[in-house]
CSV table of C-alpha atoms in Angstrom, one decimal:
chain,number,residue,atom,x,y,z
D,736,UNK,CA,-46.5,-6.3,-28.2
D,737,UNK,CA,-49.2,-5.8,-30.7
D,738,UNK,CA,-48.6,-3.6,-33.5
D,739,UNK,CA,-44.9,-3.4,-33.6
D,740,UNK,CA,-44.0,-5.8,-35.7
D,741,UNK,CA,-40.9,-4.5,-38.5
D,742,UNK,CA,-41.6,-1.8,-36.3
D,743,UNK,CA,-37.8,-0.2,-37.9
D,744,UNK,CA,-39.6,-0.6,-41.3
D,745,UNK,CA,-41.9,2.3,-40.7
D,746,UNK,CA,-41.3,6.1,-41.3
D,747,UNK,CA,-40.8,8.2,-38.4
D,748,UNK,CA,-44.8,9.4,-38.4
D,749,UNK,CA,-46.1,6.2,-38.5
D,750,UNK,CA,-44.2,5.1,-35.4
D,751,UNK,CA,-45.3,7.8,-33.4
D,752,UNK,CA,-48.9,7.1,-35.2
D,753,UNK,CA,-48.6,3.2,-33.2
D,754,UNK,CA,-47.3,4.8,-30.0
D,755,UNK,CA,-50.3,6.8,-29.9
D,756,UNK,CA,-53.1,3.6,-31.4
D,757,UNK,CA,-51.5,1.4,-28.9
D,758,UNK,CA,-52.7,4.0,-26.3
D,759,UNK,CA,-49.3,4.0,-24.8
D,760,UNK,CA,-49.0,7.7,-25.6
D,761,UNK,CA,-51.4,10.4,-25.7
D,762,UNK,CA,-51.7,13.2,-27.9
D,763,UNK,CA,-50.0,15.8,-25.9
D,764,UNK,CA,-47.0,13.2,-25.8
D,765,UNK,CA,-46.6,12.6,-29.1
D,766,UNK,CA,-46.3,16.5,-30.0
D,767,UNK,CA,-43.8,16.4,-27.3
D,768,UNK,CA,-41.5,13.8,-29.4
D,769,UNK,CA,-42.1,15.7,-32.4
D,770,UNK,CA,-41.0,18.9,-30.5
D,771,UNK,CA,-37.9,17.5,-29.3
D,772,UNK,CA,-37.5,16.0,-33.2
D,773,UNK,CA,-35.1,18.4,-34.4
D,774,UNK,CA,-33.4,16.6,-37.1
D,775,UNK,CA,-35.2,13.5,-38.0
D,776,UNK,CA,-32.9,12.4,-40.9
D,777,UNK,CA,-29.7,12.5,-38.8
D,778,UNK,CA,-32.2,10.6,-36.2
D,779,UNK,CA,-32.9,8.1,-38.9
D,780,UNK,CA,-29.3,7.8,-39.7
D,781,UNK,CA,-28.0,7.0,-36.3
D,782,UNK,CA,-30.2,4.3,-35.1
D,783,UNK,CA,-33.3,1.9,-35.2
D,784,UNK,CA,-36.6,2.7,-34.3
D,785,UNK,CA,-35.8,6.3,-33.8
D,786,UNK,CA,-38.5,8.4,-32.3
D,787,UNK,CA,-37.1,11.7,-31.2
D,788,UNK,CA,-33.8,13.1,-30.1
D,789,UNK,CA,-33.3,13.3,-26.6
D,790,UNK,CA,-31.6,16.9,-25.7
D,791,UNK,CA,-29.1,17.1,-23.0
D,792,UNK,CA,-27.5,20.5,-22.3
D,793,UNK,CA,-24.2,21.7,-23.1
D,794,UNK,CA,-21.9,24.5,-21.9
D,795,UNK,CA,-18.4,25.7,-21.8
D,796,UNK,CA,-15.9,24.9,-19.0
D,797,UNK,CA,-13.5,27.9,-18.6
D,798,UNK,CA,-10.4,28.2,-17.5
D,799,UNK,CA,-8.2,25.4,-18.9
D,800,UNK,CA,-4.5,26.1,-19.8
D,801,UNK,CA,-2.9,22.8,-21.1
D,802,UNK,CA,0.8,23.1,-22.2
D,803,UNK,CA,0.8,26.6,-22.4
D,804,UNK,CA,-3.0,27.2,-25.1
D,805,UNK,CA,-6.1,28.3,-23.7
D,806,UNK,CA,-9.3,26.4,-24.3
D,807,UNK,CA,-12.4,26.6,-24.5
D,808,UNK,CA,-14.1,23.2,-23.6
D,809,UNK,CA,-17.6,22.2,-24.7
D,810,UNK,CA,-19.7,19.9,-21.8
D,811,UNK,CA,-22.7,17.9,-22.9
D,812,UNK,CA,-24.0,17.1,-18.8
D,813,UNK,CA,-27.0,17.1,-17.1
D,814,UNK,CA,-25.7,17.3,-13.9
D,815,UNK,CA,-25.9,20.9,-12.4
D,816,UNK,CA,-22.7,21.3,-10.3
D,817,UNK,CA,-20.1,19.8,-13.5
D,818,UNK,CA,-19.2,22.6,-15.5
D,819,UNK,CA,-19.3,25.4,-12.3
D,820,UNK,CA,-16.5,22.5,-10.5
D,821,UNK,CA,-14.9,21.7,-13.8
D,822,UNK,CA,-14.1,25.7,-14.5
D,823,UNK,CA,-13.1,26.4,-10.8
D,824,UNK,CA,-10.8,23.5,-10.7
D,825,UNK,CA,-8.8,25.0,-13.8
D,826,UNK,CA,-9.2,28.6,-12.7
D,827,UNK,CA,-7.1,26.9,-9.7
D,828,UNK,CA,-4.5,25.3,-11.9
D,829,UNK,CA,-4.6,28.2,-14.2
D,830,UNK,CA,-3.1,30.5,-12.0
D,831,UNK,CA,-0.3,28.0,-11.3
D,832,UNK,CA,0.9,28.1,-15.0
D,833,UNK,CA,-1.9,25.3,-16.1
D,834,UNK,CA,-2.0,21.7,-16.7
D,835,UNK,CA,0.6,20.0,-18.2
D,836,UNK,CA,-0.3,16.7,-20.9
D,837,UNK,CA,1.1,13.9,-23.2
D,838,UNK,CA,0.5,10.9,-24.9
D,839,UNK,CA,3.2,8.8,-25.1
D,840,UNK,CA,1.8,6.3,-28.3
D,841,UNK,CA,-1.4,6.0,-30.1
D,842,UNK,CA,-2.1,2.4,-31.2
D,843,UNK,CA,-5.7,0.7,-30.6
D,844,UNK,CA,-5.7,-3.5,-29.6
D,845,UNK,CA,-7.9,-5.8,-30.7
D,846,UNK,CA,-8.8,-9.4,-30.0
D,847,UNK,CA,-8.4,-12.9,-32.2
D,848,UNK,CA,-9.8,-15.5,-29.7
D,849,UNK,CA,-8.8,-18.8,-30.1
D,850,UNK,CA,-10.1,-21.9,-28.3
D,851,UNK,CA,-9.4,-25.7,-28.2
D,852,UNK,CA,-6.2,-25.5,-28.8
D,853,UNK,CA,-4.1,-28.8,-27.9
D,854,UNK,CA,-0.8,-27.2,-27.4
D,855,UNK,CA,-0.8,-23.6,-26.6
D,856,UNK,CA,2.7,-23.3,-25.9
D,857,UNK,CA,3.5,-24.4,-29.4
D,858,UNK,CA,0.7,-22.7,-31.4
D,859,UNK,CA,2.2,-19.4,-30.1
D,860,UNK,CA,5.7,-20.7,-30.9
D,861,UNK,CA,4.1,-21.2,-34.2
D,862,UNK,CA,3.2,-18.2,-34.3
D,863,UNK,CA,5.7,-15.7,-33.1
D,864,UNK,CA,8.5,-17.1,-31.1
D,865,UNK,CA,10.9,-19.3,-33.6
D,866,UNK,CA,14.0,-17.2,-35.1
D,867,UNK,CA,13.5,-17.4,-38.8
D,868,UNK,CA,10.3,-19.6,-40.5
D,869,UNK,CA,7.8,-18.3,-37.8
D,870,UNK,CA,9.0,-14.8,-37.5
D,871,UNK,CA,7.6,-14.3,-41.2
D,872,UNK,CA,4.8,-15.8,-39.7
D,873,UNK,CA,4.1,-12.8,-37.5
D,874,UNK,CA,5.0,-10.4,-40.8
D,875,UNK,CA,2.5,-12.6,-42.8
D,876,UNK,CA,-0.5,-11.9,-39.9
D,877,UNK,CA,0.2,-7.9,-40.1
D,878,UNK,CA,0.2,-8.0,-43.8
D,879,UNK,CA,-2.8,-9.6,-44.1
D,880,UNK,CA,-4.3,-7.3,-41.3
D,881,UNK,CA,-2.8,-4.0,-43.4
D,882,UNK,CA,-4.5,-5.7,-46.6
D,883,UNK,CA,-7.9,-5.8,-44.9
D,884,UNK,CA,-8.0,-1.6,-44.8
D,885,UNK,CA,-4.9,-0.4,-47.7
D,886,UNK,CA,-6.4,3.2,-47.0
D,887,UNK,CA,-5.2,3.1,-43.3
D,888,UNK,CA,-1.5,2.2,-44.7
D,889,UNK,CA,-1.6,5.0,-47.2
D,890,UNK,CA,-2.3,7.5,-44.9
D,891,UNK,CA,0.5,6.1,-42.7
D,892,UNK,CA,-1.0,3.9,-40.3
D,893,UNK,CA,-1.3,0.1,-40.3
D,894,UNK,CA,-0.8,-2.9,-38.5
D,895,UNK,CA,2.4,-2.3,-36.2
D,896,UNK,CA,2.7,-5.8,-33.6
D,897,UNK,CA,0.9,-8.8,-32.6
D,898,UNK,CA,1.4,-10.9,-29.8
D,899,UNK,CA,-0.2,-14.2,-28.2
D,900,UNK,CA,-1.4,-14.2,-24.5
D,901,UNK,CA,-2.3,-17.6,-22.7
D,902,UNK,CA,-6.0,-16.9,-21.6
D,903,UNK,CA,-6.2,-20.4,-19.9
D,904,UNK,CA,-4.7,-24.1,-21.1
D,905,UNK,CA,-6.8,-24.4,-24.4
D,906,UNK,CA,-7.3,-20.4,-25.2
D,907,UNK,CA,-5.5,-17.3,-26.6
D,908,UNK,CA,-5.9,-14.1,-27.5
D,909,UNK,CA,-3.6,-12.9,-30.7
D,910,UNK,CA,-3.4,-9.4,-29.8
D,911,UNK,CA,-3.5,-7.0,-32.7
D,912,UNK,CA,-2.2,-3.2,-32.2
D,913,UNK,CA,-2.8,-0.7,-35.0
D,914,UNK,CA,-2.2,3.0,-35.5
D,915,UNK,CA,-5.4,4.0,-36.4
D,916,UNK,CA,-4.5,8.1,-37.3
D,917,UNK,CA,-7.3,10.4,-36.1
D,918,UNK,CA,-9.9,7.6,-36.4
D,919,UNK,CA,-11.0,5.9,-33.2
D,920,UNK,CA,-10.6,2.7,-35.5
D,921,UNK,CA,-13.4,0.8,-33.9
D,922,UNK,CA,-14.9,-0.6,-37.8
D,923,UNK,CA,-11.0,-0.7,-38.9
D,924,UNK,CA,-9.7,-2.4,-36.5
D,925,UNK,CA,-12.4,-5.2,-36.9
D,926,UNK,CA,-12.0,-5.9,-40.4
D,927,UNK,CA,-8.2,-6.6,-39.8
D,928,UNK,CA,-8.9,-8.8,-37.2
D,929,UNK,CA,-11.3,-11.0,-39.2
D,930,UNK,CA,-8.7,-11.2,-41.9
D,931,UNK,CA,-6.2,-12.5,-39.7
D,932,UNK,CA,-9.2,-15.0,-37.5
D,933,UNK,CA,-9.9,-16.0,-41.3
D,934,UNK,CA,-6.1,-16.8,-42.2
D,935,UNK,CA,-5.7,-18.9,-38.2
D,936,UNK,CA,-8.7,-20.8,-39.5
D,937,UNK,CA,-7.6,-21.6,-42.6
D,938,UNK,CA,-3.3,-22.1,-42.2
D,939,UNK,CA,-3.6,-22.9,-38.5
D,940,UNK,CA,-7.0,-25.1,-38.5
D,941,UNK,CA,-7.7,-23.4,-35.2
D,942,UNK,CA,-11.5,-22.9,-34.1
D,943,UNK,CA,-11.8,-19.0,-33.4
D,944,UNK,CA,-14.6,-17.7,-30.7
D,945,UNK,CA,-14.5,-14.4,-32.2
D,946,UNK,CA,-12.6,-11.4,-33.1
D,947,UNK,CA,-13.1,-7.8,-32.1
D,948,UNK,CA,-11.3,-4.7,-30.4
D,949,UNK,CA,-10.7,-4.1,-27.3
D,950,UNK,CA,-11.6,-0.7,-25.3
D,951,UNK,CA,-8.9,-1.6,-23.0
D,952,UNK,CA,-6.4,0.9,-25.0
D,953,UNK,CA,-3.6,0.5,-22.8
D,954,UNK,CA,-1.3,1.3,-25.5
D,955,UNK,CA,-2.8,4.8,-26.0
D,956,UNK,CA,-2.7,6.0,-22.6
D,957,UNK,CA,-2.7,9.8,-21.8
D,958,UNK,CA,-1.0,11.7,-19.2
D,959,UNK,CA,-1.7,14.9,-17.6
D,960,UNK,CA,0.0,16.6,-14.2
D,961,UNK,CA,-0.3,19.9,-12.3
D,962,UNK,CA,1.8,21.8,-9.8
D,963,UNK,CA,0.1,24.3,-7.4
D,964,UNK,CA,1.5,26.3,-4.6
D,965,UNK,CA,-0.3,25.5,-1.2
D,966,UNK,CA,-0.1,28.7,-0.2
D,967,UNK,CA,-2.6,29.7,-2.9
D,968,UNK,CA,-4.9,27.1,-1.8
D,969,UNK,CA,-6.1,29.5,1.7
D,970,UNK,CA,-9.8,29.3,1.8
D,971,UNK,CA,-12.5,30.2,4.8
D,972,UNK,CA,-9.0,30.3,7.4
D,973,UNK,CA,-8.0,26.7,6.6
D,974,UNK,CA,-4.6,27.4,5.4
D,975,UNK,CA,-3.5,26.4,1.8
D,976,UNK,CA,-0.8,23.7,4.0
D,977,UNK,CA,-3.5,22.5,5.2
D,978,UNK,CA,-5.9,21.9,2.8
D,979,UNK,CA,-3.3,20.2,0.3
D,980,UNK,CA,-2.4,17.8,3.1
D,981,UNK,CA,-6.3,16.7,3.0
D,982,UNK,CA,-6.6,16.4,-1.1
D,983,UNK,CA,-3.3,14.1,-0.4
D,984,UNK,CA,-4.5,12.0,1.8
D,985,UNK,CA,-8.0,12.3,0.0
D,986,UNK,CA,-6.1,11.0,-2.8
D,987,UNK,CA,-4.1,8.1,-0.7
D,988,UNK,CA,-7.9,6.9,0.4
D,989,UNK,CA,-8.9,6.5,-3.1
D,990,UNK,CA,-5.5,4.2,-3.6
D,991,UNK,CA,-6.8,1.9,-0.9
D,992,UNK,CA,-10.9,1.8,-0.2
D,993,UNK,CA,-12.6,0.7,-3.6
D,994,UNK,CA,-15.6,2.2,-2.1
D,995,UNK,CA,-13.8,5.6,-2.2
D,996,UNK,CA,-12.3,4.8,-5.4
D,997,UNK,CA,-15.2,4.7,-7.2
D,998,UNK,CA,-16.9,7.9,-6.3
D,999,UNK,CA,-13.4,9.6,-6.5
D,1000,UNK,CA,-13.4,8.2,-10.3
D,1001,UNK,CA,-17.2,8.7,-10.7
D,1002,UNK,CA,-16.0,12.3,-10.6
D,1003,UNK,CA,-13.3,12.3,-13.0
D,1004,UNK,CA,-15.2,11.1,-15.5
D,1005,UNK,CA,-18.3,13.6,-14.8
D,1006,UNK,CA,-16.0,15.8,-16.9
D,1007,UNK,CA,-14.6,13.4,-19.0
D,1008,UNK,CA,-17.7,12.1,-19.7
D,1009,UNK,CA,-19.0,15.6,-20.5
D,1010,UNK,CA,-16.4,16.4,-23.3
D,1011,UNK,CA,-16.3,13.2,-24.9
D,1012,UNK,CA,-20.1,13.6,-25.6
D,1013,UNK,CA,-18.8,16.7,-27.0
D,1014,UNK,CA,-16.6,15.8,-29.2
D,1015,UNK,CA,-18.9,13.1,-30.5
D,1016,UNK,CA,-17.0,9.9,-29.6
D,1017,UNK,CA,-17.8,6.8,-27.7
D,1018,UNK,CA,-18.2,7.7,-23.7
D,1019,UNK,CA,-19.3,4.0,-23.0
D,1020,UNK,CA,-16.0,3.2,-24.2
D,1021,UNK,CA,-14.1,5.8,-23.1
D,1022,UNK,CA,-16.0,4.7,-19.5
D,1023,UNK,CA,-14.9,1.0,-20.0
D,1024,UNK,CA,-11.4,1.2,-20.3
D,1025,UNK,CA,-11.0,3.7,-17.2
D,1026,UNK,CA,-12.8,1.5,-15.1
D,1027,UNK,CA,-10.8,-1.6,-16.2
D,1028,UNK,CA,-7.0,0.8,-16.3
D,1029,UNK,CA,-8.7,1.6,-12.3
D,1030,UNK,CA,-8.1,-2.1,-11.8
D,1031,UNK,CA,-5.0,-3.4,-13.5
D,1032,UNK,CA,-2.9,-4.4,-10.5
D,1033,UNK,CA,-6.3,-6.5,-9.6
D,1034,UNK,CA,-7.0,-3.9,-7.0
D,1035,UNK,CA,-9.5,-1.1,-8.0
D,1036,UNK,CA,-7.7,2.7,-7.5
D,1037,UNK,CA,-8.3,6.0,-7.7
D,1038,UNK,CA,-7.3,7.1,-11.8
D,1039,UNK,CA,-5.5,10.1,-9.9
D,1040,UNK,CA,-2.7,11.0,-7.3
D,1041,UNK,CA,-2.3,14.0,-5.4
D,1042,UNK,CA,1.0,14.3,-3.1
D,1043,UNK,CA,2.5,17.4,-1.0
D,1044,UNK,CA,6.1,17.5,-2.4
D,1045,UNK,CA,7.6,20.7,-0.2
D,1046,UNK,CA,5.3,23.7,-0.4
D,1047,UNK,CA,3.9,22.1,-4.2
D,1048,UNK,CA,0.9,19.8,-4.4
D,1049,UNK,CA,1.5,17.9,-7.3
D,1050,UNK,CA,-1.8,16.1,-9.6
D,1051,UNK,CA,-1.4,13.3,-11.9
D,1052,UNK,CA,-3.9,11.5,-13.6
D,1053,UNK,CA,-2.6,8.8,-16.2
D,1054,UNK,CA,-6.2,6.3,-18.4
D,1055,UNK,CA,-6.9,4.9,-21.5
D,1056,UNK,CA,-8.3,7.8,-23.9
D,1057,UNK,CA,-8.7,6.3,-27.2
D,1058,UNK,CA,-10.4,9.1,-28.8
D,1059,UNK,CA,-10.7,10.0,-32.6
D,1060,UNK,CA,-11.1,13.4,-34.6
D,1061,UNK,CA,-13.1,12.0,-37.5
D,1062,UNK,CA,-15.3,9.0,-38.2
D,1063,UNK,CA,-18.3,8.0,-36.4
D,1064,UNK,CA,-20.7,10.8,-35.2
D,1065,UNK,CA,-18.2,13.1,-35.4
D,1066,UNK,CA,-18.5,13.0,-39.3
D,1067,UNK,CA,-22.5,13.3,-39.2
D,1068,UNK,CA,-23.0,15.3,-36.4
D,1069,UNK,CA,-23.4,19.3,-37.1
D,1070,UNK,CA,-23.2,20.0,-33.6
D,1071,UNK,CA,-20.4,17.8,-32.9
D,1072,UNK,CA,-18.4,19.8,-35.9
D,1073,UNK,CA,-19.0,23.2,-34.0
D,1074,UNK,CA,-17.5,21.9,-30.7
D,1075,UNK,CA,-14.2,20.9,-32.7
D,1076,UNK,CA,-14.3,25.0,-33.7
D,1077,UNK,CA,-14.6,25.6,-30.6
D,1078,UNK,CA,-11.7,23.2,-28.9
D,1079,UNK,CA,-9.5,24.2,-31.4
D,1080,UNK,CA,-7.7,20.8,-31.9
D,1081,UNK,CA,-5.3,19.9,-34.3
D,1082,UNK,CA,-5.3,16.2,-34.3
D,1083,UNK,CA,-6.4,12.9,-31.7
D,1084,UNK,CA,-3.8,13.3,-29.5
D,1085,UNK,CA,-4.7,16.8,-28.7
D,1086,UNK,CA,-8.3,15.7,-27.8
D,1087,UNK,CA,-6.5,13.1,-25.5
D,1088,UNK,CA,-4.6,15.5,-24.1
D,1089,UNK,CA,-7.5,17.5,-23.4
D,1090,UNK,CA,-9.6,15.4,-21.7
D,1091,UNK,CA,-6.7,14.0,-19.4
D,1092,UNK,CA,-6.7,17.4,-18.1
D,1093,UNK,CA,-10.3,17.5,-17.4
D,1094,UNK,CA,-10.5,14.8,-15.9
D,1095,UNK,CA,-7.7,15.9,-13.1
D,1096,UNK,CA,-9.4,19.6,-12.9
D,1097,UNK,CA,-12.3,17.9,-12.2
D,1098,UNK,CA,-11.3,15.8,-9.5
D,1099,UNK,CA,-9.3,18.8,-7.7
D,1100,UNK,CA,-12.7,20.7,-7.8
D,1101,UNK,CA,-14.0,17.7,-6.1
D,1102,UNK,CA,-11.4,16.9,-3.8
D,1103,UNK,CA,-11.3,20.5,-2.5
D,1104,UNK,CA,-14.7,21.4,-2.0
D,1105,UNK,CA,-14.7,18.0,-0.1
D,1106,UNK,CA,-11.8,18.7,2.4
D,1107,UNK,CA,-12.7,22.8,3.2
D,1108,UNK,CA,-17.1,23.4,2.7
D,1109,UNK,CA,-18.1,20.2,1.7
D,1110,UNK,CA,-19.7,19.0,-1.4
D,1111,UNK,CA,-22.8,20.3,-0.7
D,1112,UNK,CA,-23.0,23.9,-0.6
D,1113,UNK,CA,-22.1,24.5,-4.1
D,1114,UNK,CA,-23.9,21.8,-5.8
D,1115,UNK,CA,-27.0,22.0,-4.0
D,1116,UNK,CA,-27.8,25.6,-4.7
D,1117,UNK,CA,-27.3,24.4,-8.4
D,1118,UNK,CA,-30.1,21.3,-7.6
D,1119,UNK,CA,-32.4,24.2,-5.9
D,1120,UNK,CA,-32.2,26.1,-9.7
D,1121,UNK,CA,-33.1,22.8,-10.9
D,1122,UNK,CA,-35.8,22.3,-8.6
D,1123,UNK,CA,-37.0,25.9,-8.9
D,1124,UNK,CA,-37.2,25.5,-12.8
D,1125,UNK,CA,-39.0,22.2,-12.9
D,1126,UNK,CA,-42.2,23.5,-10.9
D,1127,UNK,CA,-42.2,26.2,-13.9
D,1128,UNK,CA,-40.4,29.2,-12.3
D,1129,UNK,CA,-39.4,31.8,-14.8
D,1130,UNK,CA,-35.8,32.5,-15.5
D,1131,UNK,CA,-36.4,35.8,-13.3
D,1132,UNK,CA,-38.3,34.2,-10.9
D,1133,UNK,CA,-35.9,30.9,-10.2
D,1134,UNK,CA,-33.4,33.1,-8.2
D,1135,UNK,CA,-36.4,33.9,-6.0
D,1136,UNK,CA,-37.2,30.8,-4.6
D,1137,UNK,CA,-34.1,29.7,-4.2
D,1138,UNK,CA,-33.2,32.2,-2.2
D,1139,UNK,CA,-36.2,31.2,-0.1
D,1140,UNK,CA,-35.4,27.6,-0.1
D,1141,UNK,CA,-32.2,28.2,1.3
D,1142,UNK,CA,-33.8,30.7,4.1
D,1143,UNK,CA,-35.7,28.3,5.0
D,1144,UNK,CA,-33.3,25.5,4.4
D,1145,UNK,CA,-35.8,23.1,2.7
D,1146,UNK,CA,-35.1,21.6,-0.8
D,1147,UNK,CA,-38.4,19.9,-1.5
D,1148,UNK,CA,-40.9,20.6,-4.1
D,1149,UNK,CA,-43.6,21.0,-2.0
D,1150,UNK,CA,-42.3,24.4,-0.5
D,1151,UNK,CA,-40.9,25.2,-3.5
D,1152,UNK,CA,-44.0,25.2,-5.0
D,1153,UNK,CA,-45.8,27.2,-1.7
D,1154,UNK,CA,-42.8,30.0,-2.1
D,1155,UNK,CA,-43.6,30.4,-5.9
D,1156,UNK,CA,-47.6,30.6,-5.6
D,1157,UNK,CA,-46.7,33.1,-2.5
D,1158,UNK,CA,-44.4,35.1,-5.3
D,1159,UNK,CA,-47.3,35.3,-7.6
D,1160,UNK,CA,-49.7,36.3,-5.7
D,1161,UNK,CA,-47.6,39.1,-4.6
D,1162,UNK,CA,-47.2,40.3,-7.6
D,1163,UNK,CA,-51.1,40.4,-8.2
């Protein structure tokens, strides 16, 4: 494209300034980025060839009891129906005594990938296995990982195990698991592991592919569970037996359709999703390792279980949540540093803990608005706001028209445009 050459060596102005001489954006475009521009030296700081920030909107999910504290959880979603499910889904568990959560271990993996090996049975003898020699081999790799980043040691992390996994006759992984503190370790954890590819290529003479972390964290897996009487489920004359008996075997679906699965873990992670943003950490990654945890008996399942067990249905929802409480955005990010106020979180593991019980409020919201009325009626009177505001109803006037789209039981924007020129001219 013409005029974009060391396009990330301009100023913010003068990449606008191209947008608008390459005719790609008009005037009244431009003033919109700069609108939506409202801190352009964080933008600067975060990424390449910034040009505005893009504002999603954030709210508070209510409702959440988790081993016996209250929270209040910050949401960054676009998605109308999240936080209005989220909150109901707790209010549900809430009354039941709340969620319970826990996090058994904290330790992040990385990757050392080594190919071409002509013996892989004795290079990982070599290694870890033998009794004495090669045992200090193993203390040699985590000293040279814990040398890499002193400051992680100090604090009272570090380098705690390797191992060696047989990827296919010629390759291995040398898995390295660190405890990584309140960090979510990503920068840490790579500059161990390139000490220790450095050390294989030098002592071993081994070629290595390449060495980075891995956001399959199942060594920091999170746990949360819930116990609700069915008699308090009762809702439009379907009896609270009943209704828990179709969350179970919504639940039992997920376990065995993939097709299911992935809608039922679609919705997890609509609040996951939503408090990770939050909290300023990685949702991509957060999003990964679910996804593969969803699949690690090679088939993909439902992240959570709901069962009947006598007049109790019991939730439980177990994924990788590798979260940190400093580093990364988290640091930089004003906004990020108000949502900490407002979770009121100690430490990583809290956060973890957190979001585990999100994520299983959320799906019972799902599950039992699926089993009584339906996904629908809820959410779509949320999308009618939506459509309501974007024709450029008022705040006073959006209530309007959706009451009259639901009259007339239309949802398009054509006759939500007719109700609100009909509403103004009324009012003439």
């Amino acid at each position: 494209m013409e005029g974009f050459k060391k396009y990330y060596k301009k100023n913010w102005s003068e990449r606008l300034e191209i947008l608008k001489k390459q005719e790609i954006l008009s005037q009244e475009d431009i003033d919109r980025l700069k609108s939506q521009a409202i801190d352009v030296s964080l933008g600067e700081t975060q990424i390449e060839n910034f040009i505005t920030q893009y504002l999603l909107p954030e709210g508070l999910a209510l409702n959440y009891v988790i081993n016996g504290k209250e929270y209040l959880i910050p949401m960054v979603t676009e998605e109308p129906s999240v936080i209005a499910a989220s909150s109901h889904g707790a209010g549900i568990v809430k009354k039941s005594g709340g969620f319970k959560a826990s996090v058994k271990q904290r330790l992040m993996l990385g990757q050392v990938i080594v190919e071409k090996i002509e013996d892989v049975d004795k290079f990982e003898d070599d290694i870890l296995e033998n009794e004495a020699e090669l045992l200090e081999n193993e203390a040699e790799l985590l000293e040279i990982a814990n040398q890499a980043h002193p400051s992680i040691v100090r604090r009272g992390g570090g380098a705690r195990w390797i191992r060696v996994r047989k990827l296919d006759k010629s390759i291995v992984s040398i898995d390295l698991a660190v405890d990584v503190q309140e960090a979510m370790g990503a920068n840490m954890l790579n500059t161990m592991l390139e000490a220790i590819a450095a050390t294989i290529r030098e002592k071993y003479e081994q070629d290595v592919v390449m060495s980075i972390l891995s956001n399959y964290a199942t060594e920091c897996l999170a746990t949360a569970i819930c116990d609700i009487p069915v008699a308090s489920l009762t809702k439009n004359g379907m009896s609270g037996e009943k209704i828990a008996e179709k969350i179970a075997q919504a639940s039992y679906i997920a376990q065995i359709d993939p097709y299911r699965a992935t809608t039922h873990n679609k919705g997890i992670m609509n609040g996951i999703d939503g408090v990770v943003i939050a909290s300023g950490n990685d949702w991509r990654a957060i999003e990964a390792g679910a996804h593969a945890y969803a699949a690690k008996d090679g088939n993909y399942r439902g992240l959570s279980t709901w069962k009947v067990i006598g007049d109790t249905l019991h939730g439980e929802i177990t994924l990788p949540l590798p979260l940190g409480s400093v580093g990364g955005s988290i640091g930089i990010v004003p906004l990020v540093k108000v949502n900490h106020k407002l979770l009121e979180i100690e430490n990583a593991i809290e956060l973890e803990k957190v979001v585990a019980s999100v994520g299983l409020g959320q799906n019972l919201a799902a599950l039992y608005a699926l089993v009584t009325e339906g996904i629908q009626k809820g959410h779509m009177r949320l999308q009618l706001k939506s459509l309501a505001s974007s024709i450029g109803a008022t705040e006073k006037e959006i209530p309007l028209v959706v009451s009259k789209l639901e009259k007339l039981n239309k949802r398009d924007m054509s006759t939500a445009k007719e109700i609100l020129d009909n509403l103004r001219n009324e009012g003439k």
